[in-house]
Amino acid sequence: MKAPIYDQGFETIDSTAGQYRRVGMHTGRSTDRPDEIFSLVLAKKAGIQNPELRNIQLYYLVGVSTLGIDDIEVKQIFYYPEFLYVADIGLERLAGLRIQYKVSHPVPDVPSLGDPDFPDFENVDLVSLENRDDTTILYPDIAGSLLVTFKSHIELDEAQERLSNHLSDVRPLVPSLNIFHGYGGYFEEDVLKQEIEDSVADIKGVQMDRVMRDRKWNPVWTVSRIL
């Protein structure tokens, strides 16, 4: 069977370090299987080496808006369609690779029919899912991304100190509401949330950082399983 041809392909340099490089600009050829791609991205973005990948599935997500123009209903796509790989990696939650299909418009007034960089696995988003329900597929959580709210005002250095055993890169998100953002506990976020609430002083609550979708054009989002 011939290898699939993509606009850009990637070749493994060091699978343990999760590094990969472009092997061709617009003419690259990739033979990487979904499990290989998963392993590379998980190593690079979450520091997870040699995951136990099982039951990989691929979903297509698209939001279609219906507009009334001169008494005629017209269907239009205003938001980038997405492809989402989902896999069981042997941890508490499922792992997902979220890839947007971005139609380019390099020349004014000239229609473009595709994304010249698709699939760009260097810019993939890593998401965390409780299950494979359509709602969860459509609104996954951003992997390892947690929002921590303190009961009272706290300075950044103090928040970083209190959370140092649990989260990295702690930053203020909404200072007026004492909300901070940090990373940790990839695909075991629920366990980490409970640990923070049980062990860190003056914690009001910990939440996952969920993917949000713009509803401006009232799109009807659908989820279709491809693989």
Tab-separated table of C-alpha atoms in Angstrom:
chain	number	residue	atom	x	y	z
A	1	MET	CA	0.000	0.000	0.000
A	2	LYS	CA	1.344	3.418	-0.914
A	3	ALA	CA	2.215	5.807	1.879
A	4	PRO	CA	-0.183	8.747	2.212
A	5	ILE	CA	1.071	11.983	0.692
A	6	TYR	CA	0.666	15.146	2.754
A	7	ASP	CA	1.572	18.750	2.022
A	8	GLN	CA	4.166	18.396	4.763
A	9	GLY	CA	5.586	15.216	6.209
A	10	PHE	CA	7.654	14.557	9.318
A	11	GLU	CA	10.486	12.164	10.033
A	12	THR	CA	11.492	10.916	13.468
A	13	ILE	CA	14.910	12.068	14.664
A	14	ASP	CA	14.803	10.868	18.262
A	15	SER	CA	11.595	9.193	19.386
A	16	THR	CA	12.638	9.315	23.054
A	17	ALA	CA	12.982	13.086	22.920
A	18	GLY	CA	9.847	13.518	20.860
A	19	GLN	CA	11.554	15.471	18.104
A	20	TYR	CA	10.582	15.548	14.458
A	21	ARG	CA	11.382	17.662	11.433
A	22	ARG	CA	9.927	18.612	8.073
A	23	VAL	CA	11.048	16.342	5.256
A	24	GLY	CA	9.649	18.439	2.439
A	25	MET	CA	7.950	21.761	1.825
A	26	HIS	CA	4.618	20.975	0.155
A	27	THR	CA	6.072	17.773	-1.347
A	28	GLY	CA	6.861	15.802	1.800
A	29	ARG	CA	5.855	12.193	2.185
A	30	SER	CA	4.981	10.777	5.601
A	31	THR	CA	4.793	7.125	6.564
A	32	ASP	CA	4.198	7.831	10.256
A	33	ARG	CA	1.277	5.874	11.673
A	34	PRO	CA	-1.188	7.522	14.100
A	35	ASP	CA	0.461	5.748	17.053
A	36	GLU	CA	3.874	7.135	16.056
A	37	ILE	CA	2.470	10.639	15.735
A	38	PHE	CA	0.764	10.312	19.132
A	39	SER	CA	4.001	9.180	20.776
A	40	LEU	CA	5.956	12.101	19.342
A	41	VAL	CA	3.444	14.761	20.364
A	42	LEU	CA	2.908	13.310	23.855
A	43	ALA	CA	6.661	13.272	24.449
A	44	LYS	CA	7.146	16.821	23.208
A	45	LYS	CA	4.160	18.517	24.831
A	46	ALA	CA	3.497	16.433	27.955
A	47	GLY	CA	6.800	14.673	28.652
A	48	ILE	CA	5.115	11.258	28.398
A	49	GLN	CA	7.513	8.652	27.022
A	50	ASN	CA	6.488	5.366	25.376
A	51	PRO	CA	2.740	5.580	26.128
A	52	GLU	CA	0.588	2.447	25.989
A	53	LEU	CA	-1.552	3.490	23.038
A	54	ARG	CA	-4.807	1.617	22.498
A	55	ASN	CA	-7.994	2.082	20.490
A	56	ILE	CA	-7.015	5.109	18.377
A	57	GLN	CA	-9.986	6.798	16.711
A	58	LEU	CA	-10.258	9.809	14.409
A	59	TYR	CA	-13.147	12.301	14.417
A	60	TYR	CA	-14.166	15.134	12.083
A	61	LEU	CA	-15.757	18.212	13.690
A	62	VAL	CA	-17.508	20.913	11.695
A	63	GLY	CA	-19.856	23.785	12.553
A	64	VAL	CA	-22.392	24.755	9.889
A	65	SER	CA	-24.411	27.985	10.082
A	66	THR	CA	-27.669	28.518	8.181
A	67	LEU	CA	-28.291	32.067	6.948
A	68	GLY	CA	-31.359	33.595	5.338
A	69	ILE	CA	-30.357	35.571	2.240
A	70	ASP	CA	-33.147	36.929	0.020
A	71	ASP	CA	-35.570	34.363	1.431
A	72	ILE	CA	-33.125	31.578	0.587
A	73	GLU	CA	-31.447	29.436	3.237
A	74	VAL	CA	-27.694	29.300	2.694
A	75	LYS	CA	-25.342	27.034	4.636
A	76	GLN	CA	-21.951	28.480	5.500
A	77	ILE	CA	-18.878	27.404	7.497
A	78	PHE	CA	-17.398	30.301	9.503
A	79	TYR	CA	-15.051	28.337	11.775
A	80	TYR	CA	-12.181	26.045	10.871
A	81	PRO	CA	-13.166	22.367	10.708
A	82	GLU	CA	-11.137	20.102	12.974
A	83	PHE	CA	-9.773	16.589	13.052
A	84	LEU	CA	-9.367	14.970	16.458
A	85	TYR	CA	-7.349	11.833	17.145
A	86	VAL	CA	-8.392	10.150	20.412
A	87	ALA	CA	-6.555	7.310	22.151
A	88	ASP	CA	-6.399	5.425	25.428
A	89	ILE	CA	-2.847	5.895	26.740
A	90	GLY	CA	-3.205	3.880	29.941
A	91	LEU	CA	-3.876	6.876	32.202
A	92	GLU	CA	-7.000	8.197	33.934
A	93	ARG	CA	-8.185	10.160	30.897
A	94	LEU	CA	-8.079	9.737	27.136
A	95	ALA	CA	-5.595	11.752	25.075
A	96	GLY	CA	-6.554	13.793	22.028
A	97	LEU	CA	-4.650	15.511	19.213
A	98	ARG	CA	-6.659	18.457	17.874
A	99	ILE	CA	-5.771	19.637	14.359
A	100	GLN	CA	-7.542	22.510	12.613
A	101	TYR	CA	-8.034	22.569	8.840
A	102	LYS	CA	-7.289	26.193	7.964
A	103	VAL	CA	-8.173	27.163	4.407
A	104	SER	CA	-5.597	29.717	3.274
A	105	HIS	CA	-6.259	32.949	1.375
A	106	PRO	CA	-2.804	34.048	0.154
A	107	VAL	CA	-4.103	35.942	-2.897
A	108	PRO	CA	-6.940	38.507	-2.527
A	109	ASP	CA	-10.118	37.701	-4.455
A	110	VAL	CA	-8.753	34.292	-5.479
A	111	PRO	CA	-10.564	31.367	-3.814
A	112	SER	CA	-8.530	28.766	-1.950
A	113	LEU	CA	-9.713	25.181	-1.745
A	114	GLY	CA	-7.497	23.823	0.998
A	115	ASP	CA	-4.907	24.065	3.757
A	116	PRO	CA	-1.365	23.875	2.295
A	117	ASP	CA	0.134	22.969	5.687
A	118	PHE	CA	-2.301	20.225	6.683
A	119	PRO	CA	-1.664	18.152	8.720
A	120	ASP	CA	0.772	20.308	10.701
A	121	PHE	CA	1.621	18.140	13.702
A	122	GLU	CA	4.005	20.769	15.067
A	123	ASN	CA	1.026	22.997	15.888
A	124	VAL	CA	-1.351	20.370	17.198
A	125	ASP	CA	-3.298	21.015	20.425
A	126	LEU	CA	-3.184	18.337	23.103
A	127	VAL	CA	-6.539	17.755	24.814
A	128	SER	CA	-7.776	15.569	27.663
A	129	LEU	CA	-11.100	13.702	27.529
A	130	GLU	CA	-13.207	11.822	30.078
A	131	ASN	CA	-14.867	9.674	27.418
A	132	ARG	CA	-15.713	9.480	23.715
A	133	ASP	CA	-19.199	11.010	23.865
A	134	ASP	CA	-19.960	13.555	21.136
A	135	THR	CA	-20.244	16.393	23.666
A	136	THR	CA	-16.860	15.550	25.164
A	137	ILE	CA	-15.295	15.248	21.707
A	138	LEU	CA	-16.686	18.680	20.820
A	139	TYR	CA	-15.733	20.347	24.118
A	140	PRO	CA	-12.591	18.611	25.398
A	141	ASP	CA	-10.373	19.960	28.162
A	142	ILE	CA	-6.948	21.396	27.368
A	143	ALA	CA	-4.495	18.775	28.593
A	144	GLY	CA	-2.722	19.617	31.843
A	145	SER	CA	-4.214	23.120	31.952
A	146	LEU	CA	-5.724	23.974	35.351
A	147	LEU	CA	-7.400	27.087	36.771
A	148	VAL	CA	-6.885	27.604	40.502
A	149	THR	CA	-9.009	30.049	42.494
A	150	PHE	CA	-7.943	31.234	45.951
A	151	LYS	CA	-10.430	32.379	48.572
A	152	SER	CA	-8.671	35.694	49.157
A	153	HIS	CA	-6.129	37.961	47.479
A	154	ILE	CA	-2.687	36.448	47.044
A	155	GLU	CA	0.481	37.720	45.367
A	156	LEU	CA	1.951	35.826	42.421
A	157	ASP	CA	5.120	34.718	44.213
A	158	GLU	CA	3.078	33.313	47.097
A	159	ALA	CA	0.715	31.489	44.720
A	160	GLN	CA	3.691	30.010	42.873
A	161	GLU	CA	5.196	28.855	46.146
A	162	ARG	CA	2.000	27.180	47.357
A	163	LEU	CA	1.477	25.423	44.023
A	164	SER	CA	5.133	24.576	43.326
A	165	ASN	CA	4.684	20.875	44.170
A	166	HIS	CA	1.708	20.551	41.839
A	167	LEU	CA	1.850	22.965	38.878
A	168	SER	CA	4.443	24.593	36.649
A	169	ASP	CA	4.403	27.976	34.912
A	170	VAL	CA	1.855	29.434	37.347
A	171	ARG	CA	0.578	32.810	36.133
A	172	PRO	CA	-2.271	35.157	37.136
A	173	LEU	CA	-5.307	34.739	34.880
A	174	VAL	CA	-7.932	36.984	36.505
A	175	PRO	CA	-6.160	38.825	39.354
A	176	SER	CA	-9.328	40.571	40.557
A	177	LEU	CA	-10.932	37.158	41.166
A	178	ASN	CA	-7.763	35.515	42.555
A	179	ILE	CA	-7.637	33.047	39.631
A	180	PHE	CA	-4.301	31.591	38.524
A	181	HIS	CA	-3.376	29.274	35.668
A	182	GLY	CA	-0.781	26.489	35.617
A	183	TYR	CA	0.186	23.187	34.011
A	184	GLY	CA	0.491	19.692	35.434
A	185	GLY	CA	-1.032	16.242	35.832
A	186	TYR	CA	-1.433	15.496	32.138
A	187	PHE	CA	-4.350	13.063	31.646
A	188	GLU	CA	-4.628	12.642	35.420
A	189	GLU	CA	-5.987	16.120	36.034
A	190	ASP	CA	-8.852	14.990	38.273
A	191	VAL	CA	-6.417	13.403	40.716
A	192	LEU	CA	-4.238	16.519	40.723
A	193	LYS	CA	-7.264	18.773	41.228
A	194	GLN	CA	-8.212	16.833	44.344
A	195	GLU	CA	-4.640	16.888	45.659
A	196	ILE	CA	-4.466	20.677	45.306
A	197	GLU	CA	-7.836	21.219	46.969
A	198	ASP	CA	-6.875	18.906	49.837
A	199	SER	CA	-3.333	20.124	50.482
A	200	VAL	CA	-2.975	23.789	49.436
A	201	ALA	CA	-4.101	26.470	51.863
A	202	ASP	CA	-6.904	28.934	51.075
A	203	ILE	CA	-8.055	27.156	47.897
A	204	LYS	CA	-11.590	27.926	46.725
A	205	GLY	CA	-11.579	25.510	43.797
A	206	VAL	CA	-9.687	23.997	40.856
A	207	GLN	CA	-11.121	23.658	37.350
A	208	MET	CA	-10.073	22.264	34.001
A	209	ASP	CA	-9.497	24.696	31.127
A	210	ARG	CA	-12.111	23.658	28.553
A	211	VAL	CA	-12.077	24.315	24.810
A	212	MET	CA	-14.641	27.031	24.047
A	213	ARG	CA	-16.446	27.569	20.754
A	214	ASP	CA	-17.722	30.859	19.332
A	215	ARG	CA	-21.514	30.894	18.899
A	216	LYS	CA	-21.719	34.180	16.976
A	217	TRP	CA	-23.176	32.652	13.798
A	218	ASN	CA	-25.206	30.001	15.646
A	219	PRO	CA	-23.351	27.081	14.088
A	220	VAL	CA	-24.656	23.543	14.439
A	221	TRP	CA	-21.598	21.466	15.302
A	222	THR	CA	-21.506	17.827	14.261
A	223	VAL	CA	-19.094	15.053	15.184
A	224	SER	CA	-18.370	12.264	12.703
A	225	ARG	CA	-16.108	9.320	13.394
A	226	ILE	CA	-13.758	8.615	10.478
A	227	LEU	CA	-11.460	5.935	11.882
